[in-house]
């Protein structure tokens, strides 16, 4: 649920956003065959086709059906097929078998998208002020929702493609050969005290980013950049995956049960570590931030390094001092996390983009948080259990999607997102 | 492994068979989209695309590579991707993720098929007598193997499509509306004694059909036709799925664990049982043989009816008296099991075609059976554990694929094949 | 790890504590047969015999072996058998098969206890000041550790006994018939601001209770007492377990997977809810706090009631205003949670004892928390993942074991502890 | 169900059998503590206490309650607690939690046994001819049933005790040090033809041993003795557990899933294989028959050795030529399988006793077999699925329990019985 419904948005502005976001999803799917768009490699992931359809279902269900008089649904079964976790909307197609939906075809899903686009465009173009006021927040939410699914489209696709023995190259990475050394790791001191945390207003935010509230921070230090591949390799070579000493108990269980020996998508070939991504399988870039590690691995590394992960509050307090700039998804393709640039003064680097940063904070409601009424209220609140907060966005996040108050969340064993981490430590 | 390698086959005869069988597979896939051909709904099933490729791999691996000088493999990774259970041929792509192979595309797999067809055609056309003698048995085996996969293509596809909320109609069933009452069930007496069982020679057979050997049969009676849907409904309505009295212990466990209440693909809508098949969801034909039941259900029904299932030996001894005729797969489509015709004299009906018939026999080697050397020897012998024999073929079996000695086999809980059953009883 | 090692404790004081705690464990086991002491009903629970031995192993491993010159281990294999999660101490007997240790016998475990008691008593009696300084903290920790296992002994035993068709009565409950109505639920307002949280020093505390630190609280209200059985029944009767509306997503999954319809140990007989405890199966006391609910159920109830759970910080800030008094485990037996007494003024009732109270806080380290070196450091830190904090102790907690800063923790689906909850709400 | 109810048995004879069998069970349990008698290490196994009680339940339920006027049940809940698979007798206590029955105590179960013994003794002593005729078959069945449970008591106990780090010695094995070389393996030729198989009458047999019927055997050869440990070690050292070549497909799956590297209870210590049994952990006796192997391992060994397993019919036809003599359970203790004696002439050795011999036959009904009416009919028939036949009894089988027609049966992956095998081969 959006935190505000800014009435001052004009229909033209909204329409421009809507059109841009919808086109961006299709640009991502352009290099993919109908067969590629079917893949579902685990229950937590969804096929590209499902992502494309579900985001349309959102606009259809929450805007067109209740607000656009005379709107005709594209297909009576699509509401069932492309509903996600919206228990209040009615029965839904079981998540684990989303990969079995060969029909409707991808082509049909594109028609569905076009049908929704046309209806929403027509609706917005002729909407009066009241109608506009009623839907502005929902359209903005629908666009933010679709941007979330753009990132998921990429991460889920990479997971599925990683099983393919042909190691498919899906996207071209212009910057693939630009490798330089990362700057040395240094610490930036933060004094703490009572701080304001959460979305300050002015634009869109998800409900879980607020209410803005006070929290108390003790003095701490934050690393100037995320941990890199070469640093993570040292942990691996020092027996990081072989002894329980630095692991959370649940994390060590996963290491043993799943046989973790390296970040996800890493493979040792001819004595050298290589890594699969949608740009193909390549050797590790030593200076890029380590990516595709779980919270457990991040916490174990931090303990091994004599440090810890920052809380989401520490991260946000520090990150608020810097502009939201970084390596994000470009039009039509994600990018590769790469080495940080040289810092200026005591700058914190790569806070935004490159890799999501695991924090030490469980994903819980902020003081005063209340779940919205109705199905839209299912958006975030009911997931506030068993997950950890990640901050800052990644090279697979649309650039205009991220904010300093943005709270992403995944279970601590999740590794298929673009997830890395940055160290923090106490000041005694 | 074929039981004989009949040297008298001419190259033209072999080529004709090969061409016909290969075309039949493609005819079955013709109504399907590339997305349909990706579906894998359980570990025991395979995608249509995999079936199309794997059957080509068989010809490539066992004939073209060893025998056709200068043969160039279509793609170096396909040997890995489309190997099946042939442990001796090298590592294989894991069976549970066959559904994740979006690349190669279906189009590419058709090119692979064309490549293999051309190479084998060219090879056969110019083969001298020695070359022909070396491959005749293998080509015949390859064709029989591909026909097996034609039936699996249909059964696996029906299983996957059954999850689709749109209840797709894949094939047209010309005979759909021809419904008539089945003849009454009667018993035919067989006297038993020492009988000859197994493949008598003269043509092709799988290794598991021999050696031909003697067995001793006690007098028994066999029903003139398989049990029908309306008869099976009586069992259901008499609480067949509600009490353990007539079930094998393992069968009753399955009833409770899986919640079985009816044959697979049956669904009660508006108080009436309906059944999904590749012809769409339709009401039950009361007079057709019951289909898609497990061995456990067949055995429970038989016990409830005061009878039992025939052994494979009893079945074969009786069926040997009749010609191999029945309702089989036609060019390009399976058919629907339907009511038996009116019998002539004391005729046994529907022995062949319509539905495979579960027997009371475990799938075990015949006396004197020996596994062939090499990878081809993996064909049947290693599966002789934990499975039951089915006889007679089905409406999804290619007509020229079946013989009276043919032994099909599936675990006793399998329901996705076209499996029904016929009753037998002892004569005291 | 204890937060301090108060050097001023005299040997006599320490010895008195040690003797009292050790005797209390044996008093709890007195009504039990050797067969009862074998029971292990789930991986998360341990047999009584194991609890009795493991607490002895703690004193042997961390005090007698390193500090008592010439100490002779009772048995060379017991270090392996009765180690728990102490990865750094060496291999350990697998947790899931603790119930398979029929040998050593219970009698032998009592001999082991006596052996350790005698050795530690002799050691303390003749210890000089240096020796005493070295072990005081460890003995105190060992006693606190044994008190934790006294509560686990009771909760694990109740879980195991609940499977017994004879519904065994293990303990006599003197207060069983004292039932009176609970006072009406009212709200107490708390103003918030910067508060001090955590162990303030002066006595023993576990490492996870510190460091004492500042936190910022927003104004809130806290219910005067925990939610009662009759209130929880209203939630059940209003369809609480039937719709996902108020549930966390993970909680709803559990409801469906496990078929939860009521708190653990509740059973409907002849239209009436009954509840098993170690006092036997009895009808529900409507006015007692609801007990044996998971965090998920607590959170769902709170949402249904238009409230929420308090954070551990809110709870502690409010509870600090009241003395640590309540219904705790008595010598030799737990007690039954029962109705709150009538309040005086604006008193918060039953903060301590009766039932542990689930909070809205994930179990995470306090700012500045550091894991101690060595095996003792495994005590708490490595479990700071995937669990929720509970506060206040229960009717199965030894009275002198609890403090306002005490942090208990269990996964959100755990129901076999004496766990209930109290409501909180925001002040807008 | 017994195949006959020999009316000529006198009450005294029956009583003598009953008394002897009942005493033998208690002799087996004599060295065990109440704690030992609680152990249940897997769902397929039962605690000793359960075995002692269940066998009493059988006499109470099928004889005393229906036939002994005025019989008073020992306890109203015992019928529920100690029922086994008798679906028709009413609800039963779930099998996986038999190990959680600490109450009733072992002592109480002995009282239950005494109660049943006294009631049945009194009943038989005063039974008139009609009463005797009505129960003779049932008492005989009850005694055979109890003897089966004596063997299970031993095998289940060994399984549970094998998890104990103290490697308990439960029984003394007088013959432990008598080791001599086994005679060389030789083949005995059998001519086959139409043979009679099954129980020929005259005494007691289980229903699954009949009806006696004809079967046709082809000529074959049978090894003079079972495969020994030293022979099995050759298979292991030749990579038997490392390649799939000789394994049934299901067997190879188990090897990989369970990590099988040797027979059950074998452990390599200091480079030498040792084996746990109820006589303690000892080095392997090279000349003793290999024991505690699954059907899969037996079949893999046979394939590796260029042979096969005999069918149950081949085994029985050959074994019928020899007396039922061998190494069986003695009063109060099982024995260890040991080397075969030197043969006389062309004698087949160790057909009876030492180790059960896996056959190549699935456990299926004989021609004409019919399940008895009522609960007693659940005895054998419903397990005729998914299991293989074993013949000949073992060193844990009571001596008077075995017959040449006796059919034991277990799933092909079972290893905790005293199961070995003997080779057969075809004569071409």
Tab-separated table of N, CA and C in Angstrom, chain D residues 15 79 86 125 144 148 152 160 174 185 193 211 216 226-227 260 264 278-279 285 288-290 307 346 376 379 387 428:
chain	number	residue	atom	x	y	z
D	15	UNK	N	-1.530	-76.746	25.940
D	15	UNK	CA	-1.110	-75.972	27.090
D	15	UNK	C	0.405	-76.007	27.240
D	79	UNK	N	-6.337	-52.754	24.629
D	79	UNK	CA	-6.775	-53.173	23.304
D	79	UNK	C	-6.396	-52.156	22.246
D	86	UNK	N	-4.467	-54.575	12.798
D	86	UNK	CA	-5.769	-55.211	12.639
D	86	UNK	C	-6.840	-54.150	12.485
D	125	UNK	N	-7.777	-75.782	30.764
D	125	UNK	CA	-7.861	-76.907	31.704
D	125	UNK	C	-9.285	-77.418	31.867
D	144	UNK	N	2.432	-69.416	17.221
D	144	UNK	CA	3.277	-69.138	16.050
D	144	UNK	C	3.497	-67.630	15.921
D	148	UNK	N	7.024	-65.520	16.017
D	148	UNK	CA	7.454	-64.480	15.054
D	148	UNK	C	7.927	-63.238	15.789
D	152	UNK	N	11.367	-60.878	15.947
D	152	UNK	CA	11.318	-59.419	15.762
D	152	UNK	C	11.866	-58.695	16.994
D	160	UNK	N	17.947	-50.960	17.554
D	160	UNK	CA	17.935	-49.839	18.501
D	160	UNK	C	19.252	-49.751	19.264
D	174	UNK	N	27.877	-68.338	23.542
D	174	UNK	CA	28.778	-69.429	23.932
D	174	UNK	C	29.718	-69.796	22.790
D	185	UNK	N	32.624	-73.242	-2.130
D	185	UNK	CA	31.302	-73.189	-2.750
D	185	UNK	C	31.251	-74.137	-3.947
D	193	UNK	N	11.132	-79.525	-13.810
D	193	UNK	CA	9.894	-80.192	-14.198
D	193	UNK	C	8.737	-79.707	-13.340
D	211	UNK	N	-2.464	-72.607	-1.005
D	211	UNK	CA	-2.606	-74.058	-1.119
D	211	UNK	C	-1.385	-74.696	-1.787
D	216	UNK	N	6.119	-75.200	-12.483
D	216	UNK	CA	7.058	-75.801	-13.428
D	216	UNK	C	8.425	-75.167	-13.225
D	226	UNK	N	25.318	-70.553	1.725
D	226	UNK	CA	25.175	-69.108	1.505
D	226	UNK	C	26.525	-68.450	1.237
D	227	UNK	N	26.475	-67.274	0.658
D	227	UNK	CA	27.669	-66.451	0.439
D	227	UNK	C	28.216	-65.995	1.792
D	260	UNK	N	25.014	-46.424	1.441
D	260	UNK	CA	25.443	-47.786	1.790
D	260	UNK	C	26.862	-48.053	1.288
D	264	UNK	N	24.585	-53.712	6.881
D	264	UNK	CA	24.171	-52.988	8.086
D	264	UNK	C	24.970	-53.501	9.289
D	278	UNK	N	24.000	-58.151	19.157
D	278	UNK	CA	23.650	-58.134	20.580
D	278	UNK	C	24.694	-58.854	21.426
D	279	UNK	N	25.703	-59.419	20.789
D	279	UNK	CA	26.854	-59.971	21.518
D	279	UNK	C	27.971	-58.931	21.625
D	285	UNK	N	33.611	-62.294	11.211
D	285	UNK	CA	34.004	-63.696	11.029
D	285	UNK	C	34.004	-63.978	9.526
D	288	UNK	N	31.599	-66.873	8.186
D	288	UNK	CA	30.171	-66.898	8.470
D	288	UNK	C	29.406	-66.358	7.262
D	289	UNK	N	28.158	-66.778	7.083
D	289	UNK	CA	27.341	-66.219	5.998
D	289	UNK	C	27.200	-64.709	6.191
D	290	UNK	N	27.253	-63.974	5.114
D	290	UNK	CA	27.022	-62.530	5.234
D	290	UNK	C	25.584	-62.329	5.707
D	307	UNK	N	25.901	-64.912	-11.374
D	307	UNK	CA	24.853	-65.858	-10.993
D	307	UNK	C	23.564	-65.082	-10.753
D	346	UNK	N	26.815	-84.572	-1.665
D	346	UNK	CA	26.452	-83.367	-2.412
D	346	UNK	C	25.414	-82.555	-1.622
D	376	UNK	N	-8.690	-61.936	11.587
D	376	UNK	CA	-7.575	-62.858	11.446
D	376	UNK	C	-7.117	-62.924	9.990
D	379	UNK	N	-4.001	-61.247	8.516
D	379	UNK	CA	-2.677	-61.696	8.921
D	379	UNK	C	-1.619	-61.540	7.840
D	387	UNK	N	7.014	-56.732	-1.593
D	387	UNK	CA	7.937	-57.429	-0.721
D	387	UNK	C	8.522	-58.656	-1.443
D	428	UNK	N	22.179	-74.197	-19.130
D	428	UNK	CA	21.778	-73.951	-20.521
D	428	UNK	C	21.883	-75.235	-21.325
